[in-house]
mmCIF file with all atom_site columns, C-alpha atoms in Angstrom:
data_model
loop_
_atom_site.group_PDB
_atom_site.id
_atom_site.type_symbol
_atom_site.label_atom_id
_atom_site.label_alt_id
_atom_site.label_comp_id
_atom_site.label_asym_id
_atom_site.label_entity_id
_atom_site.label_seq_id
_atom_site.pdbx_PDB_ins_code
_atom_site.Cartn_x
_atom_site.Cartn_y
_atom_site.Cartn_z
_atom_site.occupancy
_atom_site.B_iso_or_equiv
_atom_site.pdbx_formal_charge
_atom_site.auth_seq_id
_atom_site.auth_comp_id
_atom_site.auth_asym_id
_atom_site.auth_atom_id
_atom_site.pdbx_PDB_model_num
ATOM 1   C CA . UNK A 1 1   ? -6.123  16.575 18.956 1.00 78.00 ? 242 UNK A CA 1
ATOM 2   C CA . UNK A 1 2   ? -7.684  14.497 16.379 1.00 74.00 ? 243 UNK A CA 1
ATOM 3   C CA . UNK A 1 3   ? -9.476  11.279 17.294 1.00 79.00 ? 244 UNK A CA 1
ATOM 4   C CA . UNK A 1 4   ? -6.654  8.951  16.443 1.00 78.00 ? 245 UNK A CA 1
ATOM 5   C CA . UNK A 1 5   ? -2.943  9.664  17.615 1.00 76.00 ? 246 UNK A CA 1
ATOM 6   C CA . UNK A 1 6   ? -0.205  7.875  15.609 1.00 84.00 ? 247 UNK A CA 1
ATOM 7   C CA . UNK A 1 7   ? 2.706   9.970  15.473 1.00 82.00 ? 248 UNK A CA 1
ATOM 8   C CA . UNK A 1 8   ? 5.694   10.358 18.131 1.00 87.00 ? 249 UNK A CA 1
ATOM 9   C CA . UNK A 1 9   ? 6.157   13.414 20.055 1.00 88.00 ? 250 UNK A CA 1
ATOM 10  C CA . UNK A 1 10  ? 9.986   14.508 20.389 1.00 91.00 ? 251 UNK A CA 1
ATOM 11  C CA . UNK A 1 11  ? 12.029  17.452 21.564 1.00 93.00 ? 252 UNK A CA 1
ATOM 12  C CA . UNK A 1 12  ? 14.507  19.776 19.854 1.00 95.00 ? 253 UNK A CA 1
ATOM 13  C CA . UNK A 1 13  ? 15.419  23.504 20.264 1.00 96.00 ? 254 UNK A CA 1
ATOM 14  C CA . UNK A 1 14  ? 14.008  23.409 23.877 1.00 95.00 ? 255 UNK A CA 1
ATOM 15  C CA . UNK A 1 15  ? 10.663  22.631 22.703 1.00 96.00 ? 256 UNK A CA 1
ATOM 16  C CA . UNK A 1 16  ? 8.419   19.513 22.739 1.00 93.00 ? 257 UNK A CA 1
ATOM 17  C CA . UNK A 1 17  ? 6.613   19.127 19.355 1.00 94.00 ? 258 UNK A CA 1
ATOM 18  C CA . UNK A 1 18  ? 3.240   17.079 19.337 1.00 92.00 ? 259 UNK A CA 1
ATOM 19  C CA . UNK A 1 19  ? 1.301   16.112 16.063 1.00 90.00 ? 260 UNK A CA 1
ATOM 20  C CA . UNK A 1 20  ? -1.922  14.644 15.524 1.00 85.00 ? 261 UNK A CA 1
ATOM 21  C CA . UNK A 1 21  ? -3.566  14.162 12.220 1.00 82.00 ? 262 UNK A CA 1
ATOM 22  C CA . UNK A 1 22  ? -6.075  11.524 11.589 1.00 82.00 ? 263 UNK A CA 1
ATOM 23  C CA . UNK A 1 23  ? -7.209  12.368 8.026  1.00 78.00 ? 264 UNK A CA 1
ATOM 24  C CA . UNK A 1 24  ? -10.837 12.078 8.738  1.00 79.00 ? 265 UNK A CA 1
ATOM 25  C CA . UNK A 1 25  ? -10.986 14.800 11.325 1.00 80.00 ? 266 UNK A CA 1
ATOM 26  C CA . UNK A 1 26  ? -11.108 18.669 10.593 1.00 83.00 ? 267 UNK A CA 1
ATOM 27  C CA . UNK A 1 27  ? -8.683  19.200 13.742 1.00 84.00 ? 268 UNK A CA 1
ATOM 28  C CA . UNK A 1 28  ? -5.062  17.928 12.750 1.00 86.00 ? 269 UNK A CA 1
ATOM 29  C CA . UNK A 1 29  ? -2.910  20.043 15.035 1.00 88.00 ? 270 UNK A CA 1
ATOM 30  C CA . UNK A 1 30  ? 0.965   20.555 15.655 1.00 92.00 ? 271 UNK A CA 1
ATOM 31  C CA . UNK A 1 31  ? 2.077   22.238 18.846 1.00 92.00 ? 272 UNK A CA 1
ATOM 32  C CA . UNK A 1 32  ? 5.546   23.383 19.748 1.00 95.00 ? 273 UNK A CA 1
ATOM 33  C CA . UNK A 1 33  ? 5.482   23.452 23.449 1.00 95.00 ? 274 UNK A CA 1
ATOM 34  C CA . UNK A 1 34  ? 8.015   24.768 25.773 1.00 94.00 ? 275 UNK A CA 1
ATOM 35  C CA . UNK A 1 35  ? 8.148   22.769 28.949 1.00 93.00 ? 276 UNK A CA 1
ATOM 36  C CA . UNK A 1 36  ? 7.770   24.003 32.400 1.00 91.00 ? 277 UNK A CA 1
ATOM 37  C CA . UNK A 1 37  ? 3.846   24.798 32.578 1.00 87.00 ? 278 UNK A CA 1
ATOM 38  C CA . UNK A 1 38  ? 1.457   23.511 34.904 1.00 89.00 ? 279 UNK A CA 1
ATOM 39  C CA . UNK A 1 39  ? -2.089  23.671 34.814 1.00 90.00 ? 280 UNK A CA 1
ATOM 40  C CA . UNK A 1 40  ? -4.420  23.996 31.635 1.00 90.00 ? 281 UNK A CA 1
ATOM 41  C CA . UNK A 1 41  ? -2.363  25.691 28.797 1.00 90.00 ? 282 UNK A CA 1
ATOM 42  C CA . UNK A 1 42  ? -5.216  24.888 26.117 1.00 88.00 ? 283 UNK A CA 1
ATOM 43  C CA . UNK A 1 43  ? -5.310  27.579 23.478 1.00 87.00 ? 284 UNK A CA 1
ATOM 44  C CA . UNK A 1 44  ? -8.764  29.442 22.789 1.00 86.00 ? 285 UNK A CA 1
ATOM 45  C CA . UNK A 1 45  ? -10.033 28.959 19.146 1.00 82.00 ? 286 UNK A CA 1
ATOM 46  C CA . UNK A 1 46  ? -8.644  32.179 17.849 1.00 85.00 ? 287 UNK A CA 1
ATOM 47  C CA . UNK A 1 47  ? -5.089  31.895 19.246 1.00 86.00 ? 288 UNK A CA 1
ATOM 48  C CA . UNK A 1 48  ? -2.073  29.948 17.851 1.00 89.00 ? 289 UNK A CA 1
ATOM 49  C CA . UNK A 1 49  ? 0.320   30.612 20.704 1.00 89.00 ? 290 UNK A CA 1
ATOM 50  C CA . UNK A 1 50  ? 0.710   31.402 24.481 1.00 90.00 ? 291 UNK A CA 1
ATOM 51  C CA . UNK A 1 51  ? 3.307   31.558 27.146 1.00 89.00 ? 292 UNK A CA 1
ATOM 52  C CA . UNK A 1 52  ? 4.053   27.998 26.659 1.00 93.00 ? 293 UNK A CA 1
ATOM 53  C CA . UNK A 1 53  ? 2.851   27.110 23.391 1.00 93.00 ? 294 UNK A CA 1
ATOM 54  C CA . UNK A 1 54  ? 5.264   28.875 21.123 1.00 95.00 ? 295 UNK A CA 1
ATOM 55  C CA . UNK A 1 55  ? 3.426   28.158 18.014 1.00 95.00 ? 296 UNK A CA 1
ATOM 56  C CA . UNK A 1 56  ? 0.583   25.704 16.826 1.00 92.00 ? 297 UNK A CA 1
ATOM 57  C CA . UNK A 1 57  ? -1.102  25.167 13.512 1.00 92.00 ? 298 UNK A CA 1
ATOM 58  C CA . UNK A 1 58  ? -4.753  23.615 13.479 1.00 88.00 ? 299 UNK A CA 1
ATOM 59  C CA . UNK A 1 59  ? -4.544  21.430 10.252 1.00 88.00 ? 300 UNK A CA 1
ATOM 60  C CA . UNK A 1 60  ? -0.482  20.705 9.707  1.00 90.00 ? 301 UNK A CA 1
ATOM 61  C CA . UNK A 1 61  ? -0.582  17.320 11.795 1.00 87.00 ? 302 UNK A CA 1
ATOM 62  C CA . UNK A 1 62  ? 0.045   14.069 9.754  1.00 89.00 ? 303 UNK A CA 1
ATOM 63  C CA . UNK A 1 63  ? -1.615  10.748 10.385 1.00 87.00 ? 304 UNK A CA 1
ATOM 64  C CA . UNK A 1 64  ? 1.029   8.044  10.355 1.00 90.00 ? 305 UNK A CA 1
ATOM 65  C CA . UNK A 1 65  ? 4.502   9.840  9.809  1.00 93.00 ? 306 UNK A CA 1
ATOM 66  C CA . UNK A 1 66  ? 5.821   11.587 12.662 1.00 93.00 ? 307 UNK A CA 1
ATOM 67  C CA . UNK A 1 67  ? 6.884   15.127 11.990 1.00 94.00 ? 308 UNK A CA 1
ATOM 68  C CA . UNK A 1 68  ? 10.782  16.049 11.676 1.00 96.00 ? 309 UNK A CA 1
ATOM 69  C CA . UNK A 1 69  ? 12.951  18.904 12.916 1.00 97.00 ? 310 UNK A CA 1
ATOM 70  C CA . UNK A 1 70  ? 16.084  19.001 11.189 1.00 97.00 ? 311 UNK A CA 1
ATOM 71  C CA . UNK A 1 71  ? 18.295  22.218 11.700 1.00 96.00 ? 312 UNK A CA 1
ATOM 72  C CA . UNK A 1 72  ? 15.833  25.138 11.669 1.00 97.00 ? 313 UNK A CA 1
ATOM 73  C CA . UNK A 1 73  ? 13.146  23.327 9.981  1.00 98.00 ? 314 UNK A CA 1
ATOM 74  C CA . UNK A 1 74  ? 9.949   21.645 11.007 1.00 97.00 ? 315 UNK A CA 1
ATOM 75  C CA . UNK A 1 75  ? 8.917   19.056 8.054  1.00 97.00 ? 316 UNK A CA 1
ATOM 76  C CA . UNK A 1 76  ? 5.645   17.714 7.913  1.00 96.00 ? 317 UNK A CA 1
ATOM 77  C CA . UNK A 1 77  ? 5.036   14.694 5.610  1.00 96.00 ? 318 UNK A CA 1
ATOM 78  C CA . UNK A 1 78  ? 1.558   13.847 4.992  1.00 93.00 ? 319 UNK A CA 1
ATOM 79  C CA . UNK A 1 79  ? 0.308   10.390 4.308  1.00 92.00 ? 320 UNK A CA 1
ATOM 80  C CA . UNK A 1 80  ? -0.429  11.459 0.629  1.00 92.00 ? 321 UNK A CA 1
ATOM 81  C CA . UNK A 1 81  ? 3.092   12.315 -0.003 1.00 94.00 ? 322 UNK A CA 1
ATOM 82  C CA . UNK A 1 82  ? 3.044   16.043 0.408  1.00 95.00 ? 323 UNK A CA 1
ATOM 83  C CA . UNK A 1 83  ? 5.871   17.617 2.327  1.00 97.00 ? 324 UNK A CA 1
ATOM 84  C CA . UNK A 1 84  ? 5.482   21.018 4.105  1.00 97.00 ? 325 UNK A CA 1
ATOM 85  C CA . UNK A 1 85  ? 8.245   23.128 5.719  1.00 98.00 ? 326 UNK A CA 1
ATOM 86  C CA . UNK A 1 86  ? 7.799   25.566 8.625  1.00 97.00 ? 327 UNK A CA 1
ATOM 87  C CA . UNK A 1 87  ? 10.314  27.398 10.829 1.00 98.00 ? 328 UNK A CA 1
ATOM 88  C CA . UNK A 1 88  ? 10.841  25.037 13.811 1.00 97.00 ? 329 UNK A CA 1
ATOM 89  C CA . UNK A 1 89  ? 11.088  27.711 16.361 1.00 96.00 ? 330 UNK A CA 1
ATOM 90  C CA . UNK A 1 90  ? 8.094   30.101 15.265 1.00 96.00 ? 331 UNK A CA 1
ATOM 91  C CA . UNK A 1 91  ? 6.012   28.274 12.895 1.00 96.00 ? 332 UNK A CA 1
ATOM 92  C CA . UNK A 1 92  ? 6.224   30.446 10.148 1.00 97.00 ? 333 UNK A CA 1
ATOM 93  C CA . UNK A 1 93  ? 5.814   28.631 6.761  1.00 97.00 ? 334 UNK A CA 1
ATOM 94  C CA . UNK A 1 94  ? 8.917   28.122 4.641  1.00 98.00 ? 335 UNK A CA 1
ATOM 95  C CA . UNK A 1 95  ? 7.675   26.312 1.910  1.00 96.00 ? 336 UNK A CA 1
ATOM 96  C CA . UNK A 1 96  ? 3.750   25.139 1.154  1.00 95.00 ? 337 UNK A CA 1
ATOM 97  C CA . UNK A 1 97  ? 2.673   21.841 0.286  1.00 95.00 ? 338 UNK A CA 1
ATOM 98  C CA . UNK A 1 98  ? 4.694   20.319 -2.275 1.00 95.00 ? 339 UNK A CA 1
ATOM 99  C CA . UNK A 1 99  ? 4.354   16.686 -3.734 1.00 96.00 ? 340 UNK A CA 1
ATOM 100 C CA . UNK A 1 100 ? 7.327   14.427 -2.910 1.00 95.00 ? 341 UNK A CA 1
ATOM 101 C CA . UNK A 1 101 ? 6.202   11.895 -5.448 1.00 88.00 ? 342 UNK A CA 1
ATOM 102 C CA . UNK A 1 102 ? 5.057   12.779 -8.801 1.00 82.00 ? 343 UNK A CA 1
ATOM 103 C CA . UNK A 1 103 ? 2.916   9.574  -8.994 1.00 80.00 ? 344 UNK A CA 1
ATOM 104 C CA . UNK A 1 104 ? 1.140   10.302 -5.815 1.00 81.00 ? 345 UNK A CA 1
ATOM 105 C CA . UNK A 1 105 ? 2.666   7.464  -3.521 1.00 92.00 ? 346 UNK A CA 1
ATOM 106 C CA . UNK A 1 106 ? 1.471   7.053  0.125  1.00 95.00 ? 347 UNK A CA 1
ATOM 107 C CA . UNK A 1 107 ? 3.670   7.159  3.027  1.00 96.00 ? 348 UNK A CA 1
ATOM 108 C CA . UNK A 1 108 ? 3.117   5.400  6.349  1.00 95.00 ? 349 UNK A CA 1
ATOM 109 C CA . UNK A 1 109 ? 6.776   5.573  7.694  1.00 96.00 ? 350 UNK A CA 1
ATOM 110 C CA . UNK A 1 110 ? 8.250   8.555  9.224  1.00 96.00 ? 351 UNK A CA 1
ATOM 111 C CA . UNK A 1 111 ? 10.820  10.665 7.536  1.00 97.00 ? 352 UNK A CA 1
ATOM 112 C CA . UNK A 1 112 ? 14.434  10.928 8.646  1.00 97.00 ? 353 UNK A CA 1
ATOM 113 C CA . UNK A 1 113 ? 17.274  13.178 8.058  1.00 96.00 ? 354 UNK A CA 1
ATOM 114 C CA . UNK A 1 114 ? 20.985  12.822 7.677  1.00 93.00 ? 355 UNK A CA 1
ATOM 115 C CA . UNK A 1 115 ? 24.044  14.854 6.100  1.00 94.00 ? 356 UNK A CA 1
ATOM 116 C CA . UNK A 1 116 ? 21.689  17.669 4.942  1.00 96.00 ? 357 UNK A CA 1
ATOM 117 C CA . UNK A 1 117 ? 19.170  15.221 3.386  1.00 98.00 ? 358 UNK A CA 1
ATOM 118 C CA . UNK A 1 118 ? 15.493  14.242 4.148  1.00 98.00 ? 359 UNK A CA 1
ATOM 119 C CA . UNK A 1 119 ? 14.549  10.655 3.252  1.00 98.00 ? 360 UNK A CA 1
ATOM 120 C CA . UNK A 1 120 ? 11.134  9.560  3.052  1.00 97.00 ? 361 UNK A CA 1
ATOM 121 C CA . UNK A 1 121 ? 10.369  5.699  2.122  1.00 97.00 ? 362 UNK A CA 1
ATOM 122 C CA . UNK A 1 122 ? 6.946   5.198  0.450  1.00 97.00 ? 363 UNK A CA 1
ATOM 123 C CA . UNK A 1 123 ? 4.486   2.221  0.942  1.00 97.00 ? 364 UNK A CA 1
ATOM 124 C CA . UNK A 1 124 ? 5.742   0.876  -2.653 1.00 96.00 ? 365 UNK A CA 1
ATOM 125 C CA . UNK A 1 125 ? 9.367   0.868  -1.143 1.00 96.00 ? 366 UNK A CA 1
ATOM 126 C CA . UNK A 1 126 ? 10.777  3.895  -2.816 1.00 96.00 ? 367 UNK A CA 1
ATOM 127 C CA . UNK A 1 127 ? 12.824  6.332  -0.872 1.00 97.00 ? 368 UNK A CA 1
ATOM 128 C CA . UNK A 1 128 ? 12.586  10.146 -1.890 1.00 97.00 ? 369 UNK A CA 1
ATOM 129 C CA . UNK A 1 129 ? 15.707  11.861 -1.106 1.00 98.00 ? 370 UNK A CA 1
ATOM 130 C CA . UNK A 1 130 ? 15.188  15.742 -0.745 1.00 98.00 ? 371 UNK A CA 1
ATOM 131 C CA . UNK A 1 131 ? 17.511  18.442 0.037  1.00 97.00 ? 372 UNK A CA 1
ATOM 132 C CA . UNK A 1 132 ? 17.019  20.113 3.525  1.00 97.00 ? 373 UNK A CA 1
ATOM 133 C CA . UNK A 1 133 ? 16.564  23.921 3.774  1.00 96.00 ? 374 UNK A CA 1
ATOM 134 C CA . UNK A 1 134 ? 14.067  26.771 2.820  1.00 97.00 ? 375 UNK A CA 1
ATOM 135 C CA . UNK A 1 135 ? 13.405  25.455 -0.900 1.00 97.00 ? 376 UNK A CA 1
ATOM 136 C CA . UNK A 1 136 ? 12.232  21.960 -1.804 1.00 97.00 ? 377 UNK A CA 1
ATOM 137 C CA . UNK A 1 137 ? 14.433  19.957 -4.041 1.00 97.00 ? 378 UNK A CA 1
ATOM 138 C CA . UNK A 1 138 ? 13.865  16.299 -4.766 1.00 97.00 ? 379 UNK A CA 1
ATOM 139 C CA . UNK A 1 139 ? 17.425  14.999 -5.263 1.00 97.00 ? 380 UNK A CA 1
ATOM 140 C CA . UNK A 1 140 ? 16.632  11.294 -6.126 1.00 96.00 ? 381 UNK A CA 1
ATOM 141 C CA . UNK A 1 141 ? 14.771  8.180  -5.811 1.00 96.00 ? 382 UNK A CA 1
ATOM 142 C CA . UNK A 1 142 ? 15.892  4.851  -4.683 1.00 95.00 ? 383 UNK A CA 1
ATOM 143 C CA . UNK A 1 143 ? 13.623  1.774  -5.019 1.00 95.00 ? 384 UNK A CA 1
ATOM 144 C CA . UNK A 1 144 ? 13.539  -1.515 -2.973 1.00 95.00 ? 385 UNK A CA 1
ATOM 145 C CA . UNK A 1 145 ? 10.606  -2.687 -5.042 1.00 92.00 ? 386 UNK A CA 1
ATOM 146 C CA . UNK A 1 146 ? 9.120   -4.020 -2.052 1.00 95.00 ? 387 UNK A CA 1
ATOM 147 C CA . UNK A 1 147 ? 5.981   -2.984 0.188  1.00 95.00 ? 388 UNK A CA 1
ATOM 148 C CA . UNK A 1 148 ? 7.186   -0.851 3.125  1.00 95.00 ? 389 UNK A CA 1
ATOM 149 C CA . UNK A 1 149 ? 5.383   0.362  5.964  1.00 95.00 ? 390 UNK A CA 1
ATOM 150 C CA . UNK A 1 150 ? 7.727   0.577  8.833  1.00 95.00 ? 391 UNK A CA 1
ATOM 151 C CA . UNK A 1 151 ? 9.591   3.576  9.721  1.00 96.00 ? 392 UNK A CA 1
ATOM 152 C CA . UNK A 1 152 ? 13.526  2.616  9.430  1.00 96.00 ? 393 UNK A CA 1
ATOM 153 C CA . UNK A 1 153 ? 15.471  2.421  12.661 1.00 96.00 ? 394 UNK A CA 1
ATOM 154 C CA . UNK A 1 154 ? 18.842  4.085  13.011 1.00 94.00 ? 395 UNK A CA 1
ATOM 155 C CA . UNK A 1 155 ? 21.132  2.304  15.350 1.00 94.00 ? 396 UNK A CA 1
ATOM 156 C CA . UNK A 1 156 ? 24.974  1.897  15.889 1.00 92.00 ? 397 UNK A CA 1
ATOM 157 C CA . UNK A 1 157 ? 25.983  3.876  12.652 1.00 91.00 ? 398 UNK A CA 1
ATOM 158 C CA . UNK A 1 158 ? 23.620  1.718  10.676 1.00 95.00 ? 399 UNK A CA 1
ATOM 159 C CA . UNK A 1 159 ? 19.995  2.400  8.945  1.00 95.00 ? 400 UNK A CA 1
ATOM 160 C CA . UNK A 1 160 ? 17.808  -0.552 9.270  1.00 97.00 ? 401 UNK A CA 1
ATOM 161 C CA . UNK A 1 161 ? 14.974  -0.872 6.769  1.00 97.00 ? 402 UNK A CA 1
ATOM 162 C CA . UNK A 1 162 ? 12.239  -3.625 6.964  1.00 96.00 ? 403 UNK A CA 1
ATOM 163 C CA . UNK A 1 163 ? 10.150  -4.238 3.952  1.00 96.00 ? 404 UNK A CA 1
ATOM 164 C CA . UNK A 1 164 ? 7.393   -6.974 3.669  1.00 95.00 ? 405 UNK A CA 1
ATOM 165 C CA . UNK A 1 165 ? 9.847   -9.709 2.942  1.00 95.00 ? 406 UNK A CA 1
ATOM 166 C CA . UNK A 1 166 ? 13.500  -8.454 3.728  1.00 96.00 ? 407 UNK A CA 1
ATOM 167 C CA . UNK A 1 167 ? 15.534  -6.671 6.449  1.00 96.00 ? 408 UNK A CA 1
ATOM 168 C CA . UNK A 1 168 ? 18.131  -4.370 5.019  1.00 96.00 ? 409 UNK A CA 1
ATOM 169 C CA . UNK A 1 169 ? 21.016  -2.921 6.897  1.00 96.00 ? 410 UNK A CA 1
ATOM 170 C CA . UNK A 1 170 ? 22.927  0.132  5.422  1.00 94.00 ? 411 UNK A CA 1
ATOM 171 C CA . UNK A 1 171 ? 26.333  1.373  6.983  1.00 94.00 ? 412 UNK A CA 1
ATOM 172 C CA . UNK A 1 172 ? 29.495  2.938  5.879  1.00 89.00 ? 413 UNK A CA 1
ATOM 173 C CA . UNK A 1 173 ? 32.160  -0.059 5.290  1.00 86.00 ? 414 UNK A CA 1
ATOM 174 C CA . UNK A 1 174 ? 34.533  -0.595 8.411  1.00 78.00 ? 415 UNK A CA 1
#
């Protein structure tokens, strides 16, 4: 693991996904772990999987944003605005490092997904909307024009976004 851990572990497809990616460290791993192991399941340096670690990648981890699994895909959003897609079950690369924002925006908030789309809000308050699936496609950008660091919350059918000065609630009309 890297020396500083920020992102949140989560479970999907019967696997526990753990991500650690402090940018100043050379080790920035991601692990997809099958629950049920006991004892030391650490990988030797030359291995990427064992009986309980289904797959791993030594430098895929992101620093602030948590990774995201949506459908069959594992998405990593790096702080510098680069999105990478892997197969969630095997770790095979689906598409390589792709810049989300042409201007090189920074990202602290974790991405989220809904209705076949990935959303990632930059520190500048721009939400990048991308198509899910095996090919990267930027569908649009929506701007709040305000500094945004917090990951949006999803609760009771609403998306709640906190910027430096404003709290937004987005929901379908009743």
